[in-house]
Amino acid sequence: MFAIPFLDLPPMIGAAGTVRLPGSKSISNRVLLLAGLSEGTTVVHDLLDSDDTRVMLDALRTLGCTVQSSPKETSVTGLGGRLSIHAAKLFLGNAGTAMRPLSAALALLCQRDGGSFELHGVARMHERPIADLVDALRSMRCGVDYLGQDGYPPLRVHSTGSALAGVATQTPIRVRGDVSSQFVSALLLALPLATGRGPLHIDVIGELISKPYVEITLNLLARFGVQVQRDGWQRFTVPRGSVYRSPGDIRVEGDASSASYFIALGAIAAHGEPLRIEGVGSDSIQGDIAFVDAAKAMGAQVESGPGWLNVRRGRWPLDAIDIDCNHIPDAAMTLAVMALYANGKTRLSNIASWRVKETDRIAAMATELRKLGAIVTESADSIEVSAPGVWHAAAIRTYDDHRIAMCFALAAFNPLAGSTPNVPVRILDPRCVGKTFPEYFETLLSVAEARPAQVPVITVDGPTASGKGTLASSVAQALGYHHLDSGALYRATALVALREQTPVDDAAAMAAVASRLELQFKEGRTLLGAEDVTDALRFENVGALASRISAYPEVRAALHDLQLSFRRAPGLVADGRDMGTVIFPDASLKVFLTASAATRAQRRHNQLISKGISTNIDSLRQALEARDTRDQTRSAAPLKPAVDAMLLDNSALSIEESVQVVLGWWQQRMRFE
């Protein structure tokens, strides 16, 4: 996950490959709660690993459930419908799929078994309405208190000492359906706990929005042994004596809401071969699979089967549509971004529920779409979007809302329009996607294609031991960019040559070694194939040979294309001695880093001593100065600053201070509205 303040996406031109979706959030948290309320152990396969599921799992553990997790499955041993812990404070983040149903279930359990629980979350959760659910619970004589503003979490649920109302009568529990379907789902998930004396009825006041999510709830209740009867969408009946029964094993299908971003991506950018989406398909139980029909109406070509979708661009530009989005409220946000690529005005209606989600999504979407140049009109329950005449490079505020971050990433595929070039898009606080799809941006970038010339590059050149590798790695980490340590390529060539006893003076043989390197950089480590060679590359004999063979034109030519291949979206920070002068002369920012020979020798000495390698500081300084002379006077790509390089002497600067200088220069180069 990109846990950084912002992520800059360069202009993208296409998409191809296969995407494997994470598990559905809506299914995952419902399954976890049902498993926690059931007797016995439920093994959950393909559970979503996200912020929302983690807070639910933490809550279940706190309540006394036994939870065991592995990468492929999670087992939950439930409470059998009885409290084993009678008091606790539960933190539920910004997960409505945890706050609403847990509040209902614990309120009923406390009323029956005694107990007191506090449920709270992040600041935004305390702004999300819950009064309709609380009113319904209070109508059953449950004890529910507001601990902050009336109508909103945090809550305390507790026993009032009186019998539950409605358990032996036909008096229905009334709840509004036009604010959030989660209130109805929360009651449906909890009411089997109170059916020992008779059936319980839920009457929905007004039109029930987001019906497909209630369908998911009913489907999963049936999997856990509770067959709810419904009369249209206005009355639901939970039968007398309902008991949660674990299915033993249950698999979570891929998230259909997350699929919407890749369905849209295929419609926008899959020009040739289709983009394949695995994990959700024609057999999905999620209402958001209906997004496929909306995408087809706009021009996408979609094929589907059990657990898969193939999507490619059809009509282009896309067609504007006018659609009631009550049945796909979350996925509909993606349609608003698809409208940026459509002829005409796209109107999304019946989306009042957007106002009470992770943020006011109607207002947020309108604001951010306008930054890109779109013409937007909003109302209480609708939004109209027309494509930009001229696209603008924009910094998209995400409001701690995962869906805003994910759908606006698609704006990076903005097309050339006459003399108007493609523009980059900045996503602020990209880490918010951790709520449902932590690896979203990595997944997107694995199938997205950018023109290499439009992928931004920062080069950091300088003499040996100037700290350029550490600086470049730190800058890359801060920006979420790839890192190329070009010196590691020469040292890796030297390491392999020493192991294979390649003749030192045979330039062609050394070039052959260089041409077959399989080198990659991960989390500050250097991997040669599957072997971690980070420390081995720092041995003095390896460095000495690397310095020698770096003067061979044949070796430099052999490594040239390998170095260029590291230029991949979202961007690259490359360090070496000729990155800005030879390899990436068109780099957006070129830094030439240096420090005095004494400072560099001391740094190298400290580095080697920390690794348990014996060394002498005077000999190190002599070796560095000799290396400087060779690098500056060699005929092939001599060490020197690029004419447009920014000079940075870090003799008196810490790494952190040096990083901030470079990031400051970068911010000046990258301008967003």
XYZ file of C-alpha atoms in Angstrom, residues 38-548:
511
model
C -22.734 -18.859 15.567
C -21.732 -21.894 17.588
C -18.691 -23.778 16.380
C -15.929 -22.792 13.985
C -16.366 -21.178 10.590
C -13.450 -21.217 8.141
C -13.597 -18.187 5.862
C -11.700 -18.363 2.567
C -10.570 -15.310 0.540
C -11.524 -12.882 3.309
C -10.785 -9.261 2.479
C -7.718 -7.988 4.346
C -8.485 -4.318 4.953
C -9.017 -1.685 7.637
C -12.740 -2.505 7.885
C -12.273 -6.247 8.324
C -9.438 -5.738 10.801
C -11.618 -3.676 13.138
C -14.356 -6.310 12.914
C -11.871 -9.093 13.710
C -10.467 -7.080 16.621
C -13.997 -6.563 17.949
C -14.780 -10.280 17.725
C -11.590 -11.127 19.599
C -12.483 -8.605 22.290
C -15.928 -10.187 22.634
C -14.401 -13.612 23.242
C -14.305 -15.227 19.816
C -11.249 -17.265 18.894
C -9.788 -16.029 15.621
C -6.945 -17.689 13.734
C -5.682 -16.211 10.478
C -3.396 -17.326 7.684
C -2.838 -15.797 4.232
C -5.464 -18.098 2.681
C -8.093 -18.561 5.380
C -9.446 -17.206 8.643
C -11.206 -19.368 11.217
C -13.650 -17.887 13.727
C -14.969 -19.852 16.686
C -18.204 -18.131 17.618
C -20.092 -17.319 20.799
C -23.109 -19.495 20.113
C -25.389 -16.482 20.475
C -24.303 -15.824 24.092
C -22.063 -13.182 25.632
C -18.881 -14.447 27.236
C -17.556 -10.925 27.857
C -20.045 -8.492 29.400
C -18.208 -5.168 29.150
C -15.763 -3.703 26.628
C -14.907 -0.676 24.528
C -14.821 -1.365 20.792
C -13.036 0.821 18.240
C -14.596 0.376 14.794
C -12.730 2.905 12.661
C -14.892 4.191 9.830
C -16.532 0.823 9.122
C -20.280 1.201 8.844
C -20.474 -2.536 8.141
C -19.090 -3.079 11.653
C -20.634 -0.205 13.649
C -24.268 -0.695 12.635
C -24.682 -4.498 12.968
C -22.481 -4.789 16.080
C -24.507 -2.058 17.774
C -27.716 -3.976 17.048
C -26.382 -7.398 18.038
C -24.797 -6.187 21.284
C -27.898 -4.194 22.219
C -30.023 -7.341 21.965
C -27.444 -9.512 23.755
C -27.100 -6.995 26.603
C -30.860 -6.792 27.014
C -31.101 -10.556 27.240
C -27.850 -11.497 29.025
C -26.830 -8.266 30.756
C -23.771 -6.197 29.889
C -22.526 -2.807 28.742
C -20.447 -1.939 25.684
C -19.130 1.285 24.178
C -18.713 1.527 20.398
C -16.733 4.356 18.824
C -14.725 5.116 15.697
C -12.827 7.806 13.841
C -14.138 11.363 13.675
C -15.998 10.755 10.402
C -17.811 7.752 11.886
C -19.110 10.078 14.578
C -20.655 12.185 11.799
C -22.489 9.290 10.141
C -26.157 9.042 11.221
C -27.362 6.092 13.257
C -30.534 7.502 14.851
C -32.939 5.352 12.805
C -31.253 2.180 13.996
C -31.104 3.425 17.594
C -34.806 4.338 17.512
C -35.651 0.842 16.251
C -33.602 -0.763 19.038
C -35.123 1.484 21.683
C -38.579 0.478 20.466
C -37.611 -3.026 21.621
C -36.660 -1.593 25.062
C -32.921 -1.980 24.383
C -30.637 0.403 26.211
C -28.778 2.607 23.771
C -27.209 5.927 24.836
C -25.476 8.548 22.735
C -22.054 9.421 24.142
C -21.663 12.468 21.932
C -24.094 14.198 19.594
C -27.598 12.750 19.533
C -28.211 10.706 16.416
C -24.575 9.745 15.888
C -21.937 7.426 17.337
C -20.243 6.896 19.742
C -22.802 4.733 21.530
C -23.177 2.811 24.768
C -25.433 -0.238 24.625
C -26.541 -1.800 27.885
C -29.326 -3.673 29.663
C -32.363 -1.734 30.876
C -33.551 -4.612 33.015
C -36.828 -5.013 31.129
C -37.915 -7.745 28.744
C -37.445 -7.227 25.049
C -40.571 -5.802 23.425
C -42.115 -7.450 20.390
C -40.736 -10.940 20.961
C -44.145 -12.521 21.575
C -46.377 -10.200 19.585
C -47.007 -9.155 16.029
C -45.862 -5.603 16.776
C -43.349 -4.799 14.060
C -40.028 -3.045 14.492
C -40.205 0.046 12.319
C -37.138 1.518 10.625
C -36.580 4.041 7.866
C -35.205 2.628 4.646
C -34.392 5.829 2.756
C -31.216 6.873 4.620
C -29.094 3.715 4.651
C -29.871 0.078 3.943
C -27.318 -0.787 6.643
C -29.974 -0.098 9.315
C -32.216 -2.820 7.875
C -29.275 -5.178 7.414
C -28.110 -4.561 10.984
C -31.521 -5.531 12.364
C -31.756 -8.590 10.130
C -28.339 -9.791 11.265
C -29.159 -9.264 14.954
C -32.812 -10.253 15.371
C -32.293 -14.053 15.302
C -30.851 -13.519 18.816
C -34.331 -12.582 20.088
C -36.740 -15.007 18.395
C -37.026 -17.535 21.191
C -40.651 -16.579 22.003
C -41.914 -15.732 18.565
C -41.163 -14.332 15.132
C -39.986 -10.751 14.718
C -41.109 -8.401 11.970
C -39.339 -5.408 10.434
C -41.479 -2.827 8.674
C -39.567 -0.482 6.385
C -40.769 3.123 6.399
C -40.470 4.726 2.969
C -38.583 3.304 0.024
C -35.714 0.973 0.854
C -32.555 2.183 -0.883
C -29.620 -0.017 -1.873
C -31.773 -3.144 -1.998
C -28.947 -5.318 -3.396
C -27.036 -4.933 -0.134
C -30.050 -6.235 1.802
C -30.136 -9.120 -0.693
C -26.559 -9.954 0.334
C -27.629 -9.965 3.985
C -30.557 -12.302 3.293
C -28.392 -14.616 1.209
C -25.751 -14.909 3.935
C -28.302 -15.364 6.723
C -29.625 -18.335 4.756
C -26.069 -19.736 4.527
C -25.949 -19.529 8.342
C -29.310 -21.259 8.801
C -31.716 -18.311 9.147
C -34.426 -18.161 6.465
C -35.922 -14.673 6.527
C -39.276 -14.182 4.839
C -39.989 -10.919 3.064
C -43.074 -9.241 1.672
C -41.677 -7.182 -1.163
C -39.210 -4.720 0.326
C -41.536 -3.371 3.027
C -41.730 -6.217 5.576
C -39.222 -8.820 6.703
C -40.000 -11.653 9.121
C -37.372 -13.498 11.127
C -38.935 -16.855 12.141
C -39.388 -17.978 15.730
C -36.521 -20.049 17.081
C -34.026 -18.854 14.500
C -30.518 -20.090 15.284
C -27.250 -19.265 13.564
C -25.656 -22.445 12.239
C -22.136 -22.273 10.880
C -21.776 -23.611 7.328
C -18.317 -24.837 8.330
C -16.550 -23.371 5.314
C -17.541 -20.294 3.340
C -15.804 -18.473 0.500
C -15.928 -14.703 -0.001
C -16.312 -13.691 -3.624
C -14.352 -10.784 -5.074
C -15.587 -7.277 -4.385
C -17.982 -6.117 -7.105
C -17.635 -2.464 -6.073
C -13.865 -2.753 -6.544
C -14.490 -4.462 -9.875
C -16.169 -1.283 -11.103
C -12.826 0.560 -11.342
C -11.357 -2.120 -13.576
C -14.518 -2.503 -15.648
C -14.273 1.248 -16.247
C -10.549 0.902 -16.946
C -11.242 -1.698 -19.618
C -13.910 0.513 -21.180
C -11.526 3.476 -21.255
C -8.126 1.961 -21.958
C -8.235 -1.684 -23.138
C -7.800 -0.932 -26.853
C -6.871 -4.407 -28.041
C -6.838 -7.475 -25.818
C -9.482 -7.341 -23.079
C -8.670 -6.598 -19.466
C -9.490 -9.735 -17.467
C -11.005 -9.395 -13.996
C -11.053 -12.477 -11.762
C -12.948 -13.042 -8.525
C -16.386 -11.830 -9.543
C -18.566 -12.599 -12.538
C -21.969 -13.635 -13.798
C -22.658 -15.722 -10.661
C -22.114 -12.850 -8.202
C -24.577 -12.316 -5.335
C -23.586 -8.633 -5.104
C -25.832 -5.938 -6.470
C -22.892 -3.895 -7.737
C -22.360 -6.472 -10.477
C -25.141 -4.515 -12.194
C -22.445 -1.912 -12.869
C -21.619 -4.075 -15.882
C -24.935 -3.097 -17.491
C -24.264 0.604 -16.925
C -20.777 0.269 -18.402
C -22.217 -1.510 -21.445
C -24.733 1.290 -21.877
C -21.808 3.730 -22.025
C -20.019 1.630 -24.644
C -17.935 -1.036 -22.891
C -17.675 -4.514 -24.379
C -18.031 -7.081 -21.590
C -17.945 -10.872 -21.578
C -18.571 -12.763 -18.348
C -18.690 -16.174 -16.742
C -18.582 -17.660 -13.250
C -15.984 -15.653 -11.353
C -14.592 -13.666 -14.300
C -15.135 -10.684 -16.584
C -13.369 -9.636 -19.787
C -13.681 -5.935 -20.631
C -12.443 -3.878 -23.549
C -13.137 -0.517 -25.126
C -16.136 -0.515 -27.475
C -17.683 2.769 -28.538
C -15.326 5.720 -28.192
C -15.806 8.302 -26.880
C -18.191 6.721 -24.410
C -21.898 7.561 -24.479
C -23.416 9.731 -21.779
C -26.233 8.053 -19.819
C -29.094 9.046 -17.508
C -29.409 6.360 -14.842
C -31.135 5.733 -11.506
C -28.283 4.492 -9.290
C -30.285 3.360 -6.275
C -29.229 -0.235 -6.930
C -25.477 0.520 -7.299
C -24.773 3.445 -4.954
C -21.074 2.710 -4.353
C -20.170 1.660 -7.884
C -22.061 4.638 -9.317
C -19.191 6.891 -8.266
C -17.112 5.230 -10.976
C -19.715 6.234 -13.559
C -19.135 9.876 -12.622
C -15.473 9.504 -13.623
C -16.356 7.545 -16.767
C -18.465 10.573 -17.705
C -15.188 12.461 -18.202
C -14.703 10.338 -21.333
C -18.274 10.547 -22.682
C -20.045 12.655 -25.275
C -22.858 14.628 -23.675
C -24.087 14.982 -20.101
C -24.211 11.973 -17.774
C -26.815 12.155 -15.015
C -26.698 9.921 -11.923
C -29.868 10.119 -9.834
C -31.319 8.647 -6.637
C -27.951 8.871 -4.875
C -28.977 10.735 -1.715
C -27.213 8.019 0.299
C -23.896 9.450 -0.987
C -24.410 12.329 1.445
C -24.035 10.089 4.532
C -21.162 7.835 3.456
C -17.485 8.180 4.397
C -17.882 11.798 3.312
C -20.569 13.813 1.517
C -19.780 12.092 -1.746
C -21.992 14.244 -3.968
C -20.253 17.437 -2.833
C -16.808 15.811 -2.882
C -17.207 14.304 -6.346
C -18.486 17.593 -7.765
C -15.560 19.529 -6.304
C -12.870 17.157 -7.540
C -14.405 16.630 -10.998
C -14.406 20.394 -11.527
C -10.669 20.497 -10.739
C -10.105 18.288 -13.781
C -12.108 20.660 -15.980
C -15.483 18.874 -15.962
C -18.787 20.753 -15.971
C -20.767 19.522 -12.947
C -24.231 20.212 -11.557
C -25.284 18.702 -8.229
C -28.557 18.454 -6.343
C -29.695 16.819 -3.124
C -29.823 13.376 -4.726
C -28.183 13.629 -8.154
C -25.105 14.735 -10.049
C -24.645 15.680 -13.718
C -21.212 15.505 -15.353
C -19.967 16.679 -18.760
C -16.454 15.999 -20.038
C -13.741 18.664 -19.798
C -13.088 20.865 -22.780
C -9.503 21.103 -21.557
C -8.107 18.660 -19.000
C -6.241 20.104 -16.024
C -3.503 18.495 -13.953
C -5.233 18.261 -10.584
C -4.454 17.286 -7.015
C -7.459 15.210 -5.966
C -8.464 15.501 -2.335
C -9.745 12.128 -1.132
C -11.543 13.081 2.115
C -10.331 9.848 3.764
C -12.720 8.100 1.349
C -11.316 5.026 -0.367
C -13.773 5.141 -3.267
C -12.874 8.711 -4.219
C -9.194 7.770 -4.332
C -9.824 4.686 -6.436
C -12.201 6.110 -9.021
C -10.233 9.326 -9.591
C -7.112 7.321 -10.430
C -8.911 6.604 -13.722
C -8.561 10.290 -14.629
C -4.889 9.587 -15.392
C -6.046 8.056 -18.688
C -7.071 11.476 -20.016
C -6.678 11.634 -23.799
C -4.750 13.941 -26.050
C -7.111 16.647 -27.263
C -5.790 18.606 -30.231
C -2.898 20.669 -28.941
C -3.700 19.828 -25.298
C -1.292 17.205 -23.915
C -2.068 14.438 -21.479
C -1.766 15.568 -17.872
C -0.801 13.803 -14.635
C -3.124 13.376 -11.651
C -2.122 13.648 -8.009
C -4.054 11.507 -5.500
C -3.766 12.981 -2.012
C -3.609 10.543 0.918
C -3.622 7.380 -1.233
C -3.374 5.220 1.889
C -7.137 5.658 2.439
C -7.699 2.754 0.001
C -6.648 0.507 2.882
C -10.280 0.545 3.983
C -11.227 -1.970 1.288
C -8.404 -2.514 -1.237
C -4.935 -1.907 0.252
C -3.103 -2.944 -2.918
C -5.346 -0.995 -5.297
C -2.720 1.287 -6.806
C -0.188 -1.520 -7.163
C -2.864 -3.568 -8.936
C -3.814 -0.674 -11.204
C -0.201 0.034 -12.121
C 0.422 -3.653 -12.862
C -2.010 -3.493 -15.815
C -1.727 0.177 -16.826
C 0.598 1.391 -19.550
C 2.290 4.767 -19.824
C 4.549 6.224 -22.477
C 8.075 5.945 -21.021
C 8.778 9.543 -21.978
C 5.863 10.655 -19.777
C 6.960 8.698 -16.702
C 8.708 11.214 -14.434
C 12.336 10.567 -13.531
C 14.518 12.090 -10.834
C 18.236 11.433 -11.207
C 20.759 11.609 -8.362
C 24.354 11.532 -9.576
C 27.533 12.016 -7.608
C 30.873 10.559 -6.581
C 31.276 7.375 -4.597
C 30.150 7.445 -0.935
C 28.316 10.754 -1.373
C 25.150 9.127 -0.050
C 23.334 9.221 -3.372
C 21.972 5.687 -3.002
C 20.469 6.372 0.413
C 19.113 9.725 -0.751
C 17.594 8.269 -3.934
C 16.028 5.355 -2.067
C 14.500 7.693 0.514
C 13.124 10.062 -2.137
C 11.665 7.121 -4.071
C 9.986 5.830 -0.929
C 8.543 9.264 -0.145
C 7.037 9.552 -3.643
C 6.019 5.922 -4.116
C 8.377 5.693 -7.100
C 10.590 2.853 -8.285
C 14.278 3.063 -7.404
C 17.228 2.261 -9.632
C 20.629 1.962 -7.985
C 22.697 1.894 -11.149
C 25.885 1.323 -9.191
C 24.356 -1.934 -7.964
C 24.182 -3.097 -11.592
C 27.947 -2.658 -11.988
C 28.644 -4.172 -8.564
C 26.337 -7.107 -9.364
C 28.209 -7.627 -12.621
C 31.455 -7.578 -10.657
C 30.095 -9.971 -8.025
C 28.971 -12.504 -10.619
C 32.234 -12.093 -12.537
C 34.260 -12.797 -9.378
C 32.155 -15.855 -8.602
C 32.517 -17.155 -12.152
C 36.211 -16.142 -12.369
C 35.578 -14.125 -15.519
C 38.829 -12.645 -16.889
C 39.065 -9.082 -15.605
C 40.484 -7.686 -18.863
C 37.952 -9.391 -21.132
C 35.463 -6.571 -21.770
C 33.247 -8.736 -23.996
C 32.991 -11.454 -21.328
C 32.171 -8.844 -18.696
C 29.476 -7.412 -20.985
C 28.006 -10.906 -21.378
C 27.747 -11.175 -17.578
C 26.052 -7.772 -17.417
C 23.542 -8.646 -20.143
C 22.062 -11.581 -18.192
C 21.629 -9.925 -14.810
C 18.247 -10.439 -13.136
C 18.335 -7.592 -10.654
C 15.523 -5.956 -8.703
C 15.207 -3.624 -5.732
C 12.655 -4.323 -3.000
C 12.168 -2.503 0.295
C 15.737 -1.255 0.409
C 17.247 -4.622 -0.515
C 18.935 -5.723 -3.749
C 17.970 -9.103 -5.150
C 19.990 -11.008 -7.748
C 17.431 -13.523 -8.908
C 16.074 -14.785 -5.579
C 19.304 -14.077 -3.633
C 19.619 -11.022 -1.389
C 23.037 -9.598 -2.313
C 22.690 -6.215 -0.617
C 25.612 -6.758 1.748
C 27.762 -8.737 -0.672
C 27.737 -5.830 -3.127
C 29.485 -3.622 -0.541
C 32.653 -5.708 -0.240
C 35.751 -3.738 -1.242
C 36.909 -6.220 -3.891
C 33.482 -6.041 -5.530
C 33.529 -2.242 -5.512
C 37.053 -2.125 -6.914
C 36.158 -4.401 -9.794
C 32.912 -2.502 -10.427
C 34.911 0.718 -10.758
C 37.210 -0.910 -13.266
